[in-house]
């Protein structure tokens, strides 16, 4: 079958239908008699599929929940207040304060939560598909904007001979120089998995990366009981949990949590400020503000401290090019909306 791409109008129609379904569900929910709900309890959102939330209570029991309309969009990792409405069902009535929230634009450009209360975002890379510094930079800008730790994971090490590994590590060296650790892993040989576990221990982590980089294999290696948990969630959900569309949070055996969000393959930045962009480029931050002209765009202007640093080899040319592209995209978006 030929590849069929949705038009903007079709995407908007799909989003309107989703919004209408959400509003109808919320009206039905608001019509419930609050007196029929149980006492307020705290919980953790461990799965998110459509309008269905799976909430884990403090006693580790799971409940299939809906959320009050005024709460907005929730995400895996959210701490919530909920009330039981049945034996294994409930209603989320409040969301706790988030220490971090990773979002991405939806079809209409509105922020769509990906995962909440993160500590670590690991960007998974591999020999194939071709490594994209532009994608890495977009991830790192988003990570820096929410104040969480980022690291790079070069996976499928078993497929690389020494010369090929040297080429890839050289391409990734600019990131290591500015403080992003680089882990070499292979889910096939288990190489580097202990180091990856150590980096996630006691933290809430998210793995992101393009399709084909071996993210699912890494998750299976880190979570030996993953299939059992998916089956249990499927029984509770009643409609079956689809790992390609359902965001899920797993408790790691050595402590900490891992959120699996299969949809985070490509990644576009949403509404971020120029300051957020600058934070995502700490290698340029040393020189920003030191140019001759305060409105320097770091392209052809004389007395540009950023271009001078790049000429001296203190800034990788690819990073400067990526910064220019992202800044231009932000400015174009600002002109579009203003």
Coordinates of C-alpha atoms in Angstrom, one line a residue:
X1 CA 0.0 0.0 0.0
X2 CA 1.3 3.4 -0.9
X3 CA 2.4 5.8 1.9
X4 CA -0.6 8.0 2.7
X5 CA 0.1 11.3 4.5
X6 CA -2.5 13.3 6.3
X7 CA -3.2 16.8 5.1
X8 CA -3.3 19.7 7.6
X9 CA -7.1 19.9 7.2
X10 CA -7.4 16.1 8.0
X11 CA -5.1 16.5 11.0
X12 CA -7.2 19.4 12.3
X13 CA -10.4 17.4 11.8
X14 CA -9.0 14.4 13.7
X15 CA -7.9 16.8 16.5
X16 CA -11.4 18.3 16.7
X17 CA -13.0 14.9 16.9
X18 CA -10.6 14.0 19.7
X19 CA -11.3 17.2 21.5
X20 CA -15.1 16.7 21.2
X21 CA -14.8 13.1 22.6
X22 CA -12.7 14.5 25.5
X23 CA -15.3 17.1 26.2
X24 CA -18.2 14.6 26.1
X25 CA -16.3 12.3 28.5
X26 CA -15.6 15.2 30.8
X27 CA -19.2 16.2 30.9
X28 CA -20.2 12.7 31.8
X29 CA -17.6 12.6 34.5
X30 CA -18.6 16.0 35.9
X31 CA -22.2 14.6 36.1
X32 CA -21.1 11.9 38.6
X33 CA -22.4 12.4 42.1
X34 CA -19.2 13.3 44.1
X35 CA -20.8 11.7 47.1
X36 CA -20.4 8.4 45.3
X37 CA -16.7 8.7 45.1
X38 CA -14.2 7.4 47.7
X39 CA -11.9 9.5 49.8
X40 CA -9.1 11.4 48.2
X41 CA -5.9 9.4 47.7
X42 CA -2.5 10.1 46.2
X43 CA -1.2 8.2 43.2
X44 CA 1.2 8.1 40.2
X45 CA 0.2 8.0 36.5
X46 CA 2.0 5.0 35.1
X47 CA 0.2 4.6 31.8
X48 CA -1.6 7.0 29.4
X49 CA -3.6 5.8 26.4
X50 CA -6.1 8.2 24.8
X51 CA -8.4 9.4 27.6
X52 CA -7.5 6.5 29.9
X53 CA -5.1 6.9 32.7
X54 CA -3.7 4.0 34.8
X55 CA -3.0 5.3 38.3
X56 CA -0.8 3.4 40.8
X57 CA -1.9 4.0 44.3
X58 CA 0.6 4.2 47.2
X59 CA 0.0 0.5 47.9
X60 CA 1.1 -0.3 44.3
X61 CA -2.5 -1.3 43.3
X62 CA -3.6 0.0 39.8
X63 CA -6.8 1.8 38.9
X64 CA -8.2 2.7 35.5
X65 CA -9.0 6.4 35.8
X66 CA -10.5 9.4 33.9
X67 CA -9.5 13.0 34.7
X68 CA -11.5 16.1 35.5
X69 CA -11.8 18.4 32.5
X70 CA -10.2 21.4 34.1
X71 CA -6.9 19.5 34.7
X72 CA -5.7 19.8 31.2
X73 CA -3.5 17.1 29.6
X74 CA -1.8 14.7 32.0
X75 CA 1.4 12.6 31.4
X76 CA 3.2 9.6 32.7
X77 CA 5.0 10.5 35.8
X78 CA 2.4 13.0 37.1
X79 CA 1.7 12.8 40.8
X80 CA -2.1 13.1 41.2
X81 CA -5.0 13.1 43.7
X82 CA -7.7 10.7 42.8
X83 CA -10.9 9.1 44.2
X84 CA -12.1 5.6 43.6
X85 CA -15.4 5.3 41.6
X86 CA -15.5 1.5 41.5
X87 CA -13.5 -1.6 42.4
X88 CA -10.6 -0.9 40.0
X89 CA -11.7 2.5 38.7
X90 CA -11.3 6.1 39.7
X91 CA -11.4 9.8 38.9
X92 CA -8.3 12.1 39.0
X93 CA -9.3 15.3 40.7
X94 CA -6.0 17.2 41.0
X95 CA -2.4 17.2 39.7
X96 CA 0.6 17.8 41.9
X97 CA 3.2 20.4 41.1
X98 CA 5.6 19.2 38.4
X99 CA 9.3 19.6 38.9
X100 CA 9.8 19.2 35.1
X101 CA 7.6 18.5 32.1
X102 CA 8.8 17.5 28.6
X103 CA 6.3 18.6 25.9
X104 CA 6.1 18.6 22.1
X105 CA 3.7 20.3 19.7
X106 CA 0.6 18.4 18.6
X107 CA -1.0 18.7 15.2
X108 CA -2.3 22.2 16.0
X109 CA 1.0 23.4 17.5
X110 CA -0.3 23.2 21.1
X111 CA 2.0 21.8 23.8
X112 CA 1.4 18.1 24.3
X113 CA 2.9 16.6 27.5
X114 CA 5.3 13.7 26.9
X115 CA 6.5 12.9 30.5
X116 CA 6.4 14.6 33.8
X117 CA 8.8 14.9 36.8
X118 CA 11.8 13.7 34.8
X119 CA 15.4 13.7 36.1
X120 CA 17.2 12.2 33.1
X121 CA 16.6 12.1 29.4
X122 CA 18.8 9.7 27.5
X123 CA 19.1 10.2 23.7
X124 CA 19.6 6.8 22.1
X125 CA 21.7 6.7 18.8
X126 CA 22.9 3.9 16.6
X127 CA 24.9 3.3 13.4
X128 CA 21.6 3.2 11.5
X129 CA 19.6 5.2 11.0
X130 CA 22.1 7.9 10.1
X131 CA 23.0 10.0 13.1
X132 CA 21.4 13.5 13.1
X133 CA 23.1 16.2 15.0
X134 CA 20.1 18.5 14.3
X135 CA 17.8 16.0 16.1
X136 CA 20.2 15.7 19.0
X137 CA 20.4 19.5 19.3
X138 CA 16.6 19.9 19.4
X139 CA 16.4 17.3 22.2
X140 CA 19.2 19.0 24.2
X141 CA 17.5 22.4 23.9
X142 CA 14.2 20.9 25.2
X143 CA 16.1 19.1 28.0
X144 CA 18.0 22.3 29.0
X145 CA 14.8 24.3 29.0
X146 CA 13.2 22.1 31.6
X147 CA 16.3 21.7 33.7
X148 CA 16.9 18.0 33.6
X149 CA 20.1 16.0 32.9
X150 CA 20.8 14.8 29.4
X151 CA 23.1 12.0 28.2
X152 CA 23.9 10.3 24.9
X153 CA 23.7 6.5 24.4
X154 CA 25.4 5.1 21.4
X155 CA 23.7 1.7 21.0
X156 CA 24.3 -1.4 18.8
X157 CA 28.0 -1.3 19.6
X158 CA 28.3 -4.9 18.4
X159 CA 27.6 -3.7 14.8
X160 CA 30.6 -1.3 14.8
X161 CA 34.1 -2.1 13.9
X162 CA 36.9 0.0 15.4
X163 CA 37.2 2.5 12.5
X164 CA 33.4 3.0 12.3
X165 CA 33.2 3.5 16.1
X166 CA 36.1 6.0 16.0
X167 CA 34.2 8.1 13.3
X168 CA 31.0 8.2 15.4
X169 CA 32.6 9.0 18.7
X170 CA 34.5 11.8 16.9
X171 CA 31.2 13.2 15.6
X172 CA 29.8 13.1 19.2
X173 CA 32.9 14.6 20.8
X174 CA 31.5 18.2 20.8
X175 CA 28.7 17.0 23.1
X176 CA 31.0 15.2 25.5
X177 CA 33.2 18.3 25.7
X178 CA 30.3 20.4 26.9
X179 CA 29.3 18.0 29.6
X180 CA 27.0 15.4 28.1
X181 CA 28.2 11.9 29.0
X182 CA 28.4 9.4 26.1
X183 CA 27.6 5.7 27.0
X184 CA 28.4 2.9 24.6
X185 CA 25.9 0.1 24.8
X186 CA 24.7 -3.1 23.2
X187 CA 21.5 -4.9 24.2
X188 CA 22.7 -7.9 22.3
X189 CA 26.0 -8.3 24.3
X190 CA 24.8 -6.4 27.4
X191 CA 27.8 -4.1 27.0
X192 CA 27.4 -0.8 28.9
X193 CA 24.1 -1.8 30.5
X194 CA 25.5 -1.6 34.0
X195 CA 26.6 2.0 33.4
X196 CA 23.2 2.9 32.0
X197 CA 21.5 1.4 35.0
X198 CA 23.8 3.4 37.3
X199 CA 22.9 6.6 35.5
X200 CA 19.1 5.9 36.0
X201 CA 19.3 4.5 39.5
X202 CA 17.0 6.5 41.9
X203 CA 15.9 8.8 39.1
X204 CA 12.9 9.2 36.7
X205 CA 14.3 8.6 33.2
X206 CA 13.1 8.8 29.6
X207 CA 14.7 7.1 26.6
X208 CA 14.2 9.0 23.3
X209 CA 15.5 8.3 19.8
X210 CA 14.7 7.6 16.2
X211 CA 12.9 4.4 15.1
X212 CA 15.5 1.6 14.6
X213 CA 18.1 2.7 17.2
X214 CA 17.3 -0.2 19.5
X215 CA 15.4 1.7 22.2
X216 CA 12.9 -1.1 22.7
X217 CA 15.6 -3.7 23.0
X218 CA 17.4 -1.6 25.6
X219 CA 14.2 -1.2 27.6
X220 CA 13.6 -5.0 27.5
X221 CA 17.1 -5.6 28.7
X222 CA 16.6 -3.1 31.6
X223 CA 13.2 -4.4 32.5
X224 CA 13.0 -8.2 32.6
X225 CA 9.4 -8.2 33.7
X226 CA 8.2 -5.7 31.1
X227 CA 5.9 -8.1 29.2
X228 CA 4.3 -9.3 32.4
X229 CA 3.5 -5.7 33.3
X230 CA 2.1 -4.9 29.9
X231 CA -0.2 -7.9 30.1
X232 CA -1.4 -6.8 33.5
X233 CA -2.1 -3.3 32.2
X234 CA -3.9 -4.7 29.2
X235 CA -6.3 -6.7 31.4
X236 CA -7.0 -3.6 33.6
X237 CA -7.5 -1.3 30.6
X238 CA -10.0 -3.6 29.0
X239 CA -9.1 -2.6 25.5
X240 CA -5.6 -3.9 25.3
X241 CA -2.5 -1.8 25.7
X242 CA -0.6 -1.1 22.5
X243 CA 3.1 -0.5 23.1
X244 CA 3.4 1.5 19.9
X245 CA 0.9 4.2 21.2
X246 CA 0.7 3.9 25.0
X247 CA 3.1 5.8 27.3
X248 CA 4.1 3.7 30.3
X249 CA 6.1 4.1 33.4
X250 CA 8.1 1.1 34.8
X251 CA 9.8 0.7 38.2
X252 CA 13.4 -0.3 37.6
X253 CA 14.7 -3.3 39.6
X254 CA 17.6 -1.3 41.1
X255 CA 15.4 1.7 42.0
X256 CA 14.1 4.6 40.0
X257 CA 11.6 4.7 37.2
X258 CA 11.8 4.5 33.4
X259 CA 9.1 6.0 31.1
X260 CA 8.6 4.5 27.7
X261 CA 7.0 7.0 25.3
X262 CA 7.1 5.3 21.9
X263 CA 6.0 8.4 20.0
X264 CA 9.1 10.4 20.7
X265 CA 11.1 9.5 17.6
X266 CA 11.2 12.7 15.6
X267 CA 11.1 15.8 17.8
X268 CA 10.2 19.4 17.0
X269 CA 10.6 22.2 19.5
X270 CA 7.4 24.0 20.7
X271 CA 7.2 27.5 22.1
X272 CA 10.6 28.2 23.6
X273 CA 12.3 31.5 24.2
X274 CA 15.7 32.7 22.9
X275 CA 17.0 32.3 26.4
X276 CA 15.9 28.6 26.3
X277 CA 17.7 28.2 23.0
X278 CA 20.9 29.7 24.4
X279 CA 20.8 27.4 27.5
X280 CA 20.7 24.4 25.1
X281 CA 24.0 25.6 23.6
X282 CA 26.4 26.0 26.5
X283 CA 29.4 25.9 24.2
X284 CA 28.1 29.2 22.6
X285 CA 26.9 30.7 25.9
X286 CA 30.5 31.7 26.8
X287 CA 30.6 34.1 23.8
X288 CA 27.0 35.2 23.5
X289 CA 26.8 38.9 24.5
X290 CA 30.4 39.6 23.8
X291 CA 29.9 40.5 20.1
X292 CA 30.5 44.1 18.9
X293 CA 26.7 44.5 18.1
X294 CA 24.1 43.6 20.7
X295 CA 21.7 42.3 18.0
X296 CA 24.4 40.2 16.4
X297 CA 23.0 37.1 14.6
X298 CA 26.4 35.4 14.4
X299 CA 26.3 35.1 10.7
X300 CA 28.3 37.8 8.8
X301 CA 28.4 40.7 11.3
X302 CA 31.9 42.1 12.0
X303 CA 33.3 41.6 15.5
X304 CA 31.2 38.5 16.2
X305 CA 32.7 36.7 19.2
X306 CA 30.8 33.5 18.4
X307 CA 32.2 33.2 14.9
X308 CA 35.7 34.1 16.1
X309 CA 35.5 31.3 18.7
X310 CA 34.3 28.9 15.9
X311 CA 37.3 29.9 13.8
X312 CA 39.6 29.1 16.7
X313 CA 38.1 25.7 17.0
X314 CA 36.4 26.4 20.3
X315 CA 32.9 25.9 18.9
X316 CA 32.2 23.0 16.6
X317 CA 31.0 24.3 13.1
X318 CA 28.0 21.9 13.1
X319 CA 26.9 23.3 16.5
X320 CA 27.1 26.9 15.2
X321 CA 25.2 25.9 12.1
X322 CA 22.5 24.2 14.1
X323 CA 22.1 27.2 16.5
X324 CA 21.6 29.5 13.5
X325 CA 18.9 27.2 12.0
X326 CA 17.0 26.8 15.3
X327 CA 17.2 30.6 16.0
X328 CA 15.9 31.4 12.5
X329 CA 13.1 28.9 13.0
X330 CA 12.1 30.5 16.3
X331 CA 12.1 34.0 14.8
X332 CA 10.0 32.9 11.9
X333 CA 7.5 31.2 14.2
X334 CA 7.4 34.4 16.3
X335 CA 6.6 36.5 13.2
X336 CA 3.9 34.0 12.2
X337 CA 2.1 34.2 15.5
X338 CA 2.6 38.0 16.1

